């Protein structure tokens, strides 16, 4: 994916993260000699960390863009909401996958135990923090509404 915009050094870390994701997606593409392996909890934990970092970035961009450009700010706020929905789906998938070890573990989120909880709950801590941010800025119906009615057209 390339952009027609000039590529400078303004956002090198974001470009590097995007390149890393593209590389990872290519590496997961099944080749003739093997099939792609299914996601595991470690993979989903790292993906969730990436999604929540993007969630935080979009929150900041929406807040700073909204005053001078209200329409663009609203679109970024919508993307912020949809990204939280994606992170929520990854969080849910994490909890339905079996644990890596065969010892019985409690895989449900228990907010009352998070600060002292087992390492597996770091995804829950991260998700709860992102949930607090999104719930201050959106309504429950916004969180449950699928993306529709997008009318912006691309222009050159």
JSON list of C-alpha atoms in Angstrom, two decimals:
[
{"chain": "A", "resi": 1, "resn": "UNK", "atom": "CA", "xyz": [0.00, 0.00, 0.00]},
{"chain": "A", "resi": 2, "resn": "UNK", "atom": "CA", "xyz": [1.54, 3.21, -1.10]},
{"chain": "A", "resi": 3, "resn": "UNK", "atom": "CA", "xyz": [0.27, 6.72, -0.81]},
{"chain": "A", "resi": 4, "resn": "UNK", "atom": "CA", "xyz": [0.37, 9.59, -3.27]},
{"chain": "A", "resi": 5, "resn": "UNK", "atom": "CA", "xyz": [1.36, 11.87, -0.40]},
{"chain": "A", "resi": 6, "resn": "UNK", "atom": "CA", "xyz": [5.03, 12.80, -0.01]},
{"chain": "A", "resi": 7, "resn": "UNK", "atom": "CA", "xyz": [6.88, 10.49, 2.34]},
{"chain": "A", "resi": 8, "resn": "UNK", "atom": "CA", "xyz": [9.06, 12.48, 4.70]},
{"chain": "A", "resi": 9, "resn": "UNK", "atom": "CA", "xyz": [10.41, 11.82, 8.15]},
{"chain": "A", "resi": 10, "resn": "UNK", "atom": "CA", "xyz": [7.34, 13.22, 9.95]},
{"chain": "A", "resi": 11, "resn": "UNK", "atom": "CA", "xyz": [5.98, 9.83, 11.07]},
{"chain": "A", "resi": 12, "resn": "UNK", "atom": "CA", "xyz": [8.82, 7.26, 10.88]},
{"chain": "A", "resi": 13, "resn": "UNK", "atom": "CA", "xyz": [7.61, 5.07, 13.75]},
{"chain": "A", "resi": 14, "resn": "UNK", "atom": "CA", "xyz": [4.08, 4.82, 12.41]},
{"chain": "A", "resi": 15, "resn": "UNK", "atom": "CA", "xyz": [5.41, 3.91, 8.95]},
{"chain": "A", "resi": 16, "resn": "UNK", "atom": "CA", "xyz": [7.71, 1.30, 10.52]},
{"chain": "A", "resi": 17, "resn": "UNK", "atom": "CA", "xyz": [4.80, -0.21, 12.47]},
{"chain": "A", "resi": 18, "resn": "UNK", "atom": "CA", "xyz": [2.70, -0.36, 9.30]},
{"chain": "A", "resi": 19, "resn": "UNK", "atom": "CA", "xyz": [5.56, -2.01, 7.42]},
{"chain": "A", "resi": 20, "resn": "UNK", "atom": "CA", "xyz": [5.92, -4.54, 10.22]},
{"chain": "A", "resi": 21, "resn": "UNK", "atom": "CA", "xyz": [2.24, -5.42, 10.02]},
{"chain": "A", "resi": 22, "resn": "UNK", "atom": "CA", "xyz": [2.41, -5.82, 6.24]},
{"chain": "A", "resi": 23, "resn": "UNK", "atom": "CA", "xyz": [5.45, -8.09, 6.65]},
{"chain": "A", "resi": 24, "resn": "UNK", "atom": "CA", "xyz": [3.66, -10.16, 9.29]},
{"chain": "A", "resi": 25, "resn": "UNK", "atom": "CA", "xyz": [0.55, -10.48, 7.10]},
{"chain": "A", "resi": 26, "resn": "UNK", "atom": "CA", "xyz": [2.71, -11.70, 4.20]},
{"chain": "A", "resi": 27, "resn": "UNK", "atom": "CA", "xyz": [4.45, -14.18, 6.50]},
{"chain": "A", "resi": 28, "resn": "UNK", "atom": "CA", "xyz": [1.06, -15.60, 7.54]},
{"chain": "A", "resi": 29, "resn": "UNK", "atom": "CA", "xyz": [-0.02, -16.10, 3.94]},
{"chain": "A", "resi": 30, "resn": "UNK", "atom": "CA", "xyz": [-0.02, -19.85, 3.34]},
{"chain": "A", "resi": 31, "resn": "UNK", "atom": "CA", "xyz": [2.49, -21.12, 0.82]},
{"chain": "A", "resi": 32, "resn": "UNK", "atom": "CA", "xyz": [2.29, -24.31, -1.19]},
{"chain": "A", "resi": 33, "resn": "UNK", "atom": "CA", "xyz": [4.47, -26.19, 1.31]},
{"chain": "A", "resi": 34, "resn": "UNK", "atom": "CA", "xyz": [2.45, -25.35, 4.46]},
{"chain": "A", "resi": 35, "resn": "UNK", "atom": "CA", "xyz": [-0.77, -23.85, 5.68]},
{"chain": "A", "resi": 36, "resn": "UNK", "atom": "CA", "xyz": [-1.01, -20.81, 7.93]},
{"chain": "A", "resi": 37, "resn": "UNK", "atom": "CA", "xyz": [-1.00, -21.65, 11.61]},
{"chain": "A", "resi": 38, "resn": "UNK", "atom": "CA", "xyz": [-3.99, -20.54, 13.66]},
{"chain": "A", "resi": 39, "resn": "UNK", "atom": "CA", "xyz": [-3.74, -17.56, 15.98]},
{"chain": "A", "resi": 40, "resn": "UNK", "atom": "CA", "xyz": [-2.61, -18.20, 19.52]},
{"chain": "A", "resi": 41, "resn": "UNK", "atom": "CA", "xyz": [-3.01, -16.14, 22.68]},
{"chain": "A", "resi": 42, "resn": "UNK", "atom": "CA", "xyz": [0.42, -14.53, 22.41]},
{"chain": "A", "resi": 43, "resn": "UNK", "atom": "CA", "xyz": [-0.30, -13.43, 18.85]},
{"chain": "A", "resi": 44, "resn": "UNK", "atom": "CA", "xyz": [-3.68, -11.95, 19.82]},
{"chain": "A", "resi": 45, "resn": "UNK", "atom": "CA", "xyz": [-2.18, -10.22, 22.86]},
{"chain": "A", "resi": 46, "resn": "UNK", "atom": "CA", "xyz": [0.40, -8.46, 20.69]},
{"chain": "A", "resi": 47, "resn": "UNK", "atom": "CA", "xyz": [-2.24, -7.60, 18.07]},
{"chain": "A", "resi": 48, "resn": "UNK", "atom": "CA", "xyz": [-4.49, -6.20, 20.81]},
{"chain": "A", "resi": 49, "resn": "UNK", "atom": "CA", "xyz": [-1.61, -4.06, 22.08]},
{"chain": "A", "resi": 50, "resn": "UNK", "atom": "CA", "xyz": [-1.17, -2.66, 18.57]},
{"chain": "A", "resi": 51, "resn": "UNK", "atom": "CA", "xyz": [-4.90, -1.96, 18.18]},
{"chain": "A", "resi": 52, "resn": "UNK", "atom": "CA", "xyz": [-5.10, -0.18, 21.53]},
{"chain": "A", "resi": 53, "resn": "UNK", "atom": "CA", "xyz": [-2.04, 1.92, 20.65]},
{"chain": "A", "resi": 54, "resn": "UNK", "atom": "CA", "xyz": [-3.77, 2.92, 17.39]},
{"chain": "A", "resi": 55, "resn": "UNK", "atom": "CA", "xyz": [-6.93, 3.57, 19.41]},
{"chain": "A", "resi": 56, "resn": "UNK", "atom": "CA", "xyz": [-5.03, 6.01, 21.61]},
{"chain": "A", "resi": 57, "resn": "UNK", "atom": "CA", "xyz": [-3.45, 7.69, 18.57]},
{"chain": "A", "resi": 58, "resn": "UNK", "atom": "CA", "xyz": [-6.82, 8.11, 16.83]},
{"chain": "A", "resi": 59, "resn": "UNK", "atom": "CA", "xyz": [-8.28, 9.58, 20.02]},
{"chain": "A", "resi": 60, "resn": "UNK", "atom": "CA", "xyz": [-5.55, 12.20, 20.10]},
{"chain": "A", "resi": 61, "resn": "UNK", "atom": "CA", "xyz": [-5.88, 12.94, 16.38]},
{"chain": "A", "resi": 62, "resn": "UNK", "atom": "CA", "xyz": [-9.68, 13.30, 16.61]},
{"chain": "A", "resi": 63, "resn": "UNK", "atom": "CA", "xyz": [-9.38, 15.71, 19.54]},
{"chain": "A", "resi": 64, "resn": "UNK", "atom": "CA", "xyz": [-6.78, 17.90, 17.85]},
{"chain": "A", "resi": 65, "resn": "UNK", "atom": "CA", "xyz": [-8.44, 17.81, 14.41]},
{"chain": "A", "resi": 66, "resn": "UNK", "atom": "CA", "xyz": [-12.02, 18.51, 15.50]},
{"chain": "A", "resi": 67, "resn": "UNK", "atom": "CA", "xyz": [-11.69, 22.24, 16.34]},
{"chain": "A", "resi": 68, "resn": "UNK", "atom": "CA", "xyz": [-10.20, 23.41, 13.03]},
{"chain": "A", "resi": 69, "resn": "UNK", "atom": "CA", "xyz": [-11.84, 20.71, 10.86]},
{"chain": "A", "resi": 70, "resn": "UNK", "atom": "CA", "xyz": [-15.07, 19.43, 12.51]},
{"chain": "A", "resi": 71, "resn": "UNK", "atom": "CA", "xyz": [-16.09, 17.01, 9.76]},
{"chain": "A", "resi": 72, "resn": "UNK", "atom": "CA", "xyz": [-12.68, 15.36, 9.58]},
{"chain": "A", "resi": 73, "resn": "UNK", "atom": "CA", "xyz": [-12.63, 15.21, 13.38]},
{"chain": "A", "resi": 74, "resn": "UNK", "atom": "CA", "xyz": [-15.99, 13.39, 13.40]},
{"chain": "A", "resi": 75, "resn": "UNK", "atom": "CA", "xyz": [-14.70, 10.86, 10.87]},
{"chain": "A", "resi": 76, "resn": "UNK", "atom": "CA", "xyz": [-11.62, 10.25, 13.03]},
{"chain": "A", "resi": 77, "resn": "UNK", "atom": "CA", "xyz": [-13.86, 9.88, 16.09]},
{"chain": "A", "resi": 78, "resn": "UNK", "atom": "CA", "xyz": [-15.89, 7.27, 14.19]},
{"chain": "A", "resi": 79, "resn": "UNK", "atom": "CA", "xyz": [-12.67, 5.45, 13.29]},
{"chain": "A", "resi": 80, "resn": "UNK", "atom": "CA", "xyz": [-11.74, 5.61, 16.99]},
{"chain": "A", "resi": 81, "resn": "UNK", "atom": "CA", "xyz": [-15.00, 3.88, 17.88]},
{"chain": "A", "resi": 82, "resn": "UNK", "atom": "CA", "xyz": [-14.62, 1.22, 15.18]},
{"chain": "A", "resi": 83, "resn": "UNK", "atom": "CA", "xyz": [-11.06, 0.51, 16.25]},
{"chain": "A", "resi": 84, "resn": "UNK", "atom": "CA", "xyz": [-12.28, -0.12, 19.79]},
{"chain": "A", "resi": 85, "resn": "UNK", "atom": "CA", "xyz": [-14.83, -2.56, 18.36]},
{"chain": "A", "resi": 86, "resn": "UNK", "atom": "CA", "xyz": [-11.99, -4.38, 16.57]},
{"chain": "A", "resi": 87, "resn": "UNK", "atom": "CA", "xyz": [-9.94, -4.49, 19.78]},
{"chain": "A", "resi": 88, "resn": "UNK", "atom": "CA", "xyz": [-12.97, -5.83, 21.67]},
{"chain": "A", "resi": 89, "resn": "UNK", "atom": "CA", "xyz": [-13.36, -8.64, 19.12]},
{"chain": "A", "resi": 90, "resn": "UNK", "atom": "CA", "xyz": [-9.66, -9.54, 19.43]},
{"chain": "A", "resi": 91, "resn": "UNK", "atom": "CA", "xyz": [-9.98, -9.48, 23.25]},
{"chain": "A", "resi": 92, "resn": "UNK", "atom": "CA", "xyz": [-12.98, -11.82, 23.04]},
{"chain": "A", "resi": 93, "resn": "UNK", "atom": "CA", "xyz": [-11.12, -14.16, 20.67]},
{"chain": "A", "resi": 94, "resn": "UNK", "atom": "CA", "xyz": [-8.17, -14.23, 23.09]},
{"chain": "A", "resi": 95, "resn": "UNK", "atom": "CA", "xyz": [-10.40, -15.56, 25.85]},
{"chain": "A", "resi": 96, "resn": "UNK", "atom": "CA", "xyz": [-11.93, -18.37, 23.79]},
{"chain": "A", "resi": 97, "resn": "UNK", "atom": "CA", "xyz": [-8.55, -19.75, 22.68]},
{"chain": "A", "resi": 98, "resn": "UNK", "atom": "CA", "xyz": [-7.01, -22.43, 24.85]},
{"chain": "A", "resi": 99, "resn": "UNK", "atom": "CA", "xyz": [-4.16, -21.45, 27.13]},
{"chain": "A", "resi": 100, "resn": "UNK", "atom": "CA", "xyz": [-0.65, -22.35, 25.92]},
{"chain": "A", "resi": 101, "resn": "UNK", "atom": "CA", "xyz": [0.00, -24.54, 28.93]},
{"chain": "A", "resi": 102, "resn": "UNK", "atom": "CA", "xyz": [-2.26, -27.40, 29.90]},
{"chain": "A", "resi": 103, "resn": "UNK", "atom": "CA", "xyz": [-2.72, -26.25, 33.49]},
{"chain": "A", "resi": 104, "resn": "UNK", "atom": "CA", "xyz": [-6.22, -25.07, 34.34]},
{"chain": "A", "resi": 105, "resn": "UNK", "atom": "CA", "xyz": [-6.43, -21.28, 34.40]},
{"chain": "A", "resi": 106, "resn": "UNK", "atom": "CA", "xyz": [-9.19, -18.80, 34.99]},
{"chain": "A", "resi": 107, "resn": "UNK", "atom": "CA", "xyz": [-9.49, -16.97, 31.68]},
{"chain": "A", "resi": 108, "resn": "UNK", "atom": "CA", "xyz": [-12.33, -14.61, 32.53]},
{"chain": "A", "resi": 109, "resn": "UNK", "atom": "CA", "xyz": [-11.79, -10.92, 33.16]},
{"chain": "A", "resi": 110, "resn": "UNK", "atom": "CA", "xyz": [-11.98, -9.97, 36.81]},
{"chain": "A", "resi": 111, "resn": "UNK", "atom": "CA", "xyz": [-11.47, -6.22, 37.13]},
{"chain": "A", "resi": 112, "resn": "UNK", "atom": "CA", "xyz": [-11.25, -6.45, 40.91]},
{"chain": "A", "resi": 113, "resn": "UNK", "atom": "CA", "xyz": [-8.11, -8.60, 40.58]},
{"chain": "A", "resi": 114, "resn": "UNK", "atom": "CA", "xyz": [-6.35, -6.91, 37.69]},
{"chain": "A", "resi": 115, "resn": "UNK", "atom": "CA", "xyz": [-3.50, -5.14, 39.53]},
{"chain": "A", "resi": 116, "resn": "UNK", "atom": "CA", "xyz": [-2.42, -8.37, 41.19]},
{"chain": "A", "resi": 117, "resn": "UNK", "atom": "CA", "xyz": [-3.71, -10.74, 38.51]},
{"chain": "A", "resi": 118, "resn": "UNK", "atom": "CA", "xyz": [-1.73, -13.27, 36.50]},
{"chain": "A", "resi": 119, "resn": "UNK", "atom": "CA", "xyz": [0.22, -12.08, 33.44]},
{"chain": "A", "resi": 120, "resn": "UNK", "atom": "CA", "xyz": [-2.49, -13.40, 31.12]},
{"chain": "A", "resi": 121, "resn": "UNK", "atom": "CA", "xyz": [-4.74, -10.59, 32.34]},
{"chain": "A", "resi": 122, "resn": "UNK", "atom": "CA", "xyz": [-2.53, -7.81, 30.96]},
{"chain": "A", "resi": 123, "resn": "UNK", "atom": "CA", "xyz": [-4.72, -7.89, 27.85]},
{"chain": "A", "resi": 124, "resn": "UNK", "atom": "CA", "xyz": [-7.71, -7.30, 30.13]},
{"chain": "A", "resi": 125, "resn": "UNK", "atom": "CA", "xyz": [-6.01, -4.37, 31.85]},
{"chain": "A", "resi": 126, "resn": "UNK", "atom": "CA", "xyz": [-5.22, -2.82, 28.49]},
{"chain": "A", "resi": 127, "resn": "UNK", "atom": "CA", "xyz": [-8.75, -3.45, 27.22]},
{"chain": "A", "resi": 128, "resn": "UNK", "atom": "CA", "xyz": [-10.38, -1.99, 30.32]},
{"chain": "A", "resi": 129, "resn": "UNK", "atom": "CA", "xyz": [-8.24, 1.15, 30.04]},
{"chain": "A", "resi": 130, "resn": "UNK", "atom": "CA", "xyz": [-9.26, 1.57, 26.38]},
{"chain": "A", "resi": 131, "resn": "UNK", "atom": "CA", "xyz": [-12.87, 0.92, 27.38]},
{"chain": "A", "resi": 132, "resn": "UNK", "atom": "CA", "xyz": [-12.80, 3.73, 29.91]},
{"chain": "A", "resi": 133, "resn": "UNK", "atom": "CA", "xyz": [-11.60, 6.15, 27.22]},
{"chain": "A", "resi": 134, "resn": "UNK", "atom": "CA", "xyz": [-14.18, 5.12, 24.63]},
{"chain": "A", "resi": 135, "resn": "UNK", "atom": "CA", "xyz": [-17.08, 5.13, 27.09]},
{"chain": "A", "resi": 136, "resn": "UNK", "atom": "CA", "xyz": [-16.35, 8.73, 28.09]},
{"chain": "A", "resi": 137, "resn": "UNK", "atom": "CA", "xyz": [-16.65, 9.80, 24.46]},
{"chain": "A", "resi": 138, "resn": "UNK", "atom": "CA", "xyz": [-19.31, 7.55, 22.93]},
{"chain": "A", "resi": 139, "resn": "UNK", "atom": "CA", "xyz": [-22.69, 6.13, 23.78]},
{"chain": "A", "resi": 140, "resn": "UNK", "atom": "CA", "xyz": [-23.46, 2.42, 24.13]},
{"chain": "A", "resi": 141, "resn": "UNK", "atom": "CA", "xyz": [-25.56, 2.57, 20.97]},
{"chain": "A", "resi": 142, "resn": "UNK", "atom": "CA", "xyz": [-22.58, 4.03, 19.06]},
{"chain": "A", "resi": 143, "resn": "UNK", "atom": "CA", "xyz": [-20.45, 1.11, 20.22]},
{"chain": "A", "resi": 144, "resn": "UNK", "atom": "CA", "xyz": [-23.04, -1.40, 19.03]},
{"chain": "A", "resi": 145, "resn": "UNK", "atom": "CA", "xyz": [-23.84, 0.25, 15.69]},
{"chain": "A", "resi": 146, "resn": "UNK", "atom": "CA", "xyz": [-22.13, -1.16, 12.61]},
{"chain": "A", "resi": 147, "resn": "UNK", "atom": "CA", "xyz": [-20.45, 1.25, 10.25]},
{"chain": "A", "resi": 148, "resn": "UNK", "atom": "CA", "xyz": [-22.97, 2.39, 7.69]},
{"chain": "A", "resi": 149, "resn": "UNK", "atom": "CA", "xyz": [-24.06, 5.50, 5.91]},
{"chain": "A", "resi": 150, "resn": "UNK", "atom": "CA", "xyz": [-20.52, 6.59, 5.06]},
{"chain": "A", "resi": 151, "resn": "UNK", "atom": "CA", "xyz": [-21.03, 9.13, 2.29]},
{"chain": "A", "resi": 152, "resn": "UNK", "atom": "CA", "xyz": [-17.62, 10.70, 1.87]},
{"chain": "A", "resi": 153, "resn": "UNK", "atom": "CA", "xyz": [-16.25, 10.20, -1.61]},
{"chain": "A", "resi": 154, "resn": "UNK", "atom": "CA", "xyz": [-12.63, 10.26, -2.56]},
{"chain": "A", "resi": 155, "resn": "UNK", "atom": "CA", "xyz": [-11.60, 13.14, -4.74]},
{"chain": "A", "resi": 156, "resn": "UNK", "atom": "CA", "xyz": [-8.34, 13.98, -6.41]}
]
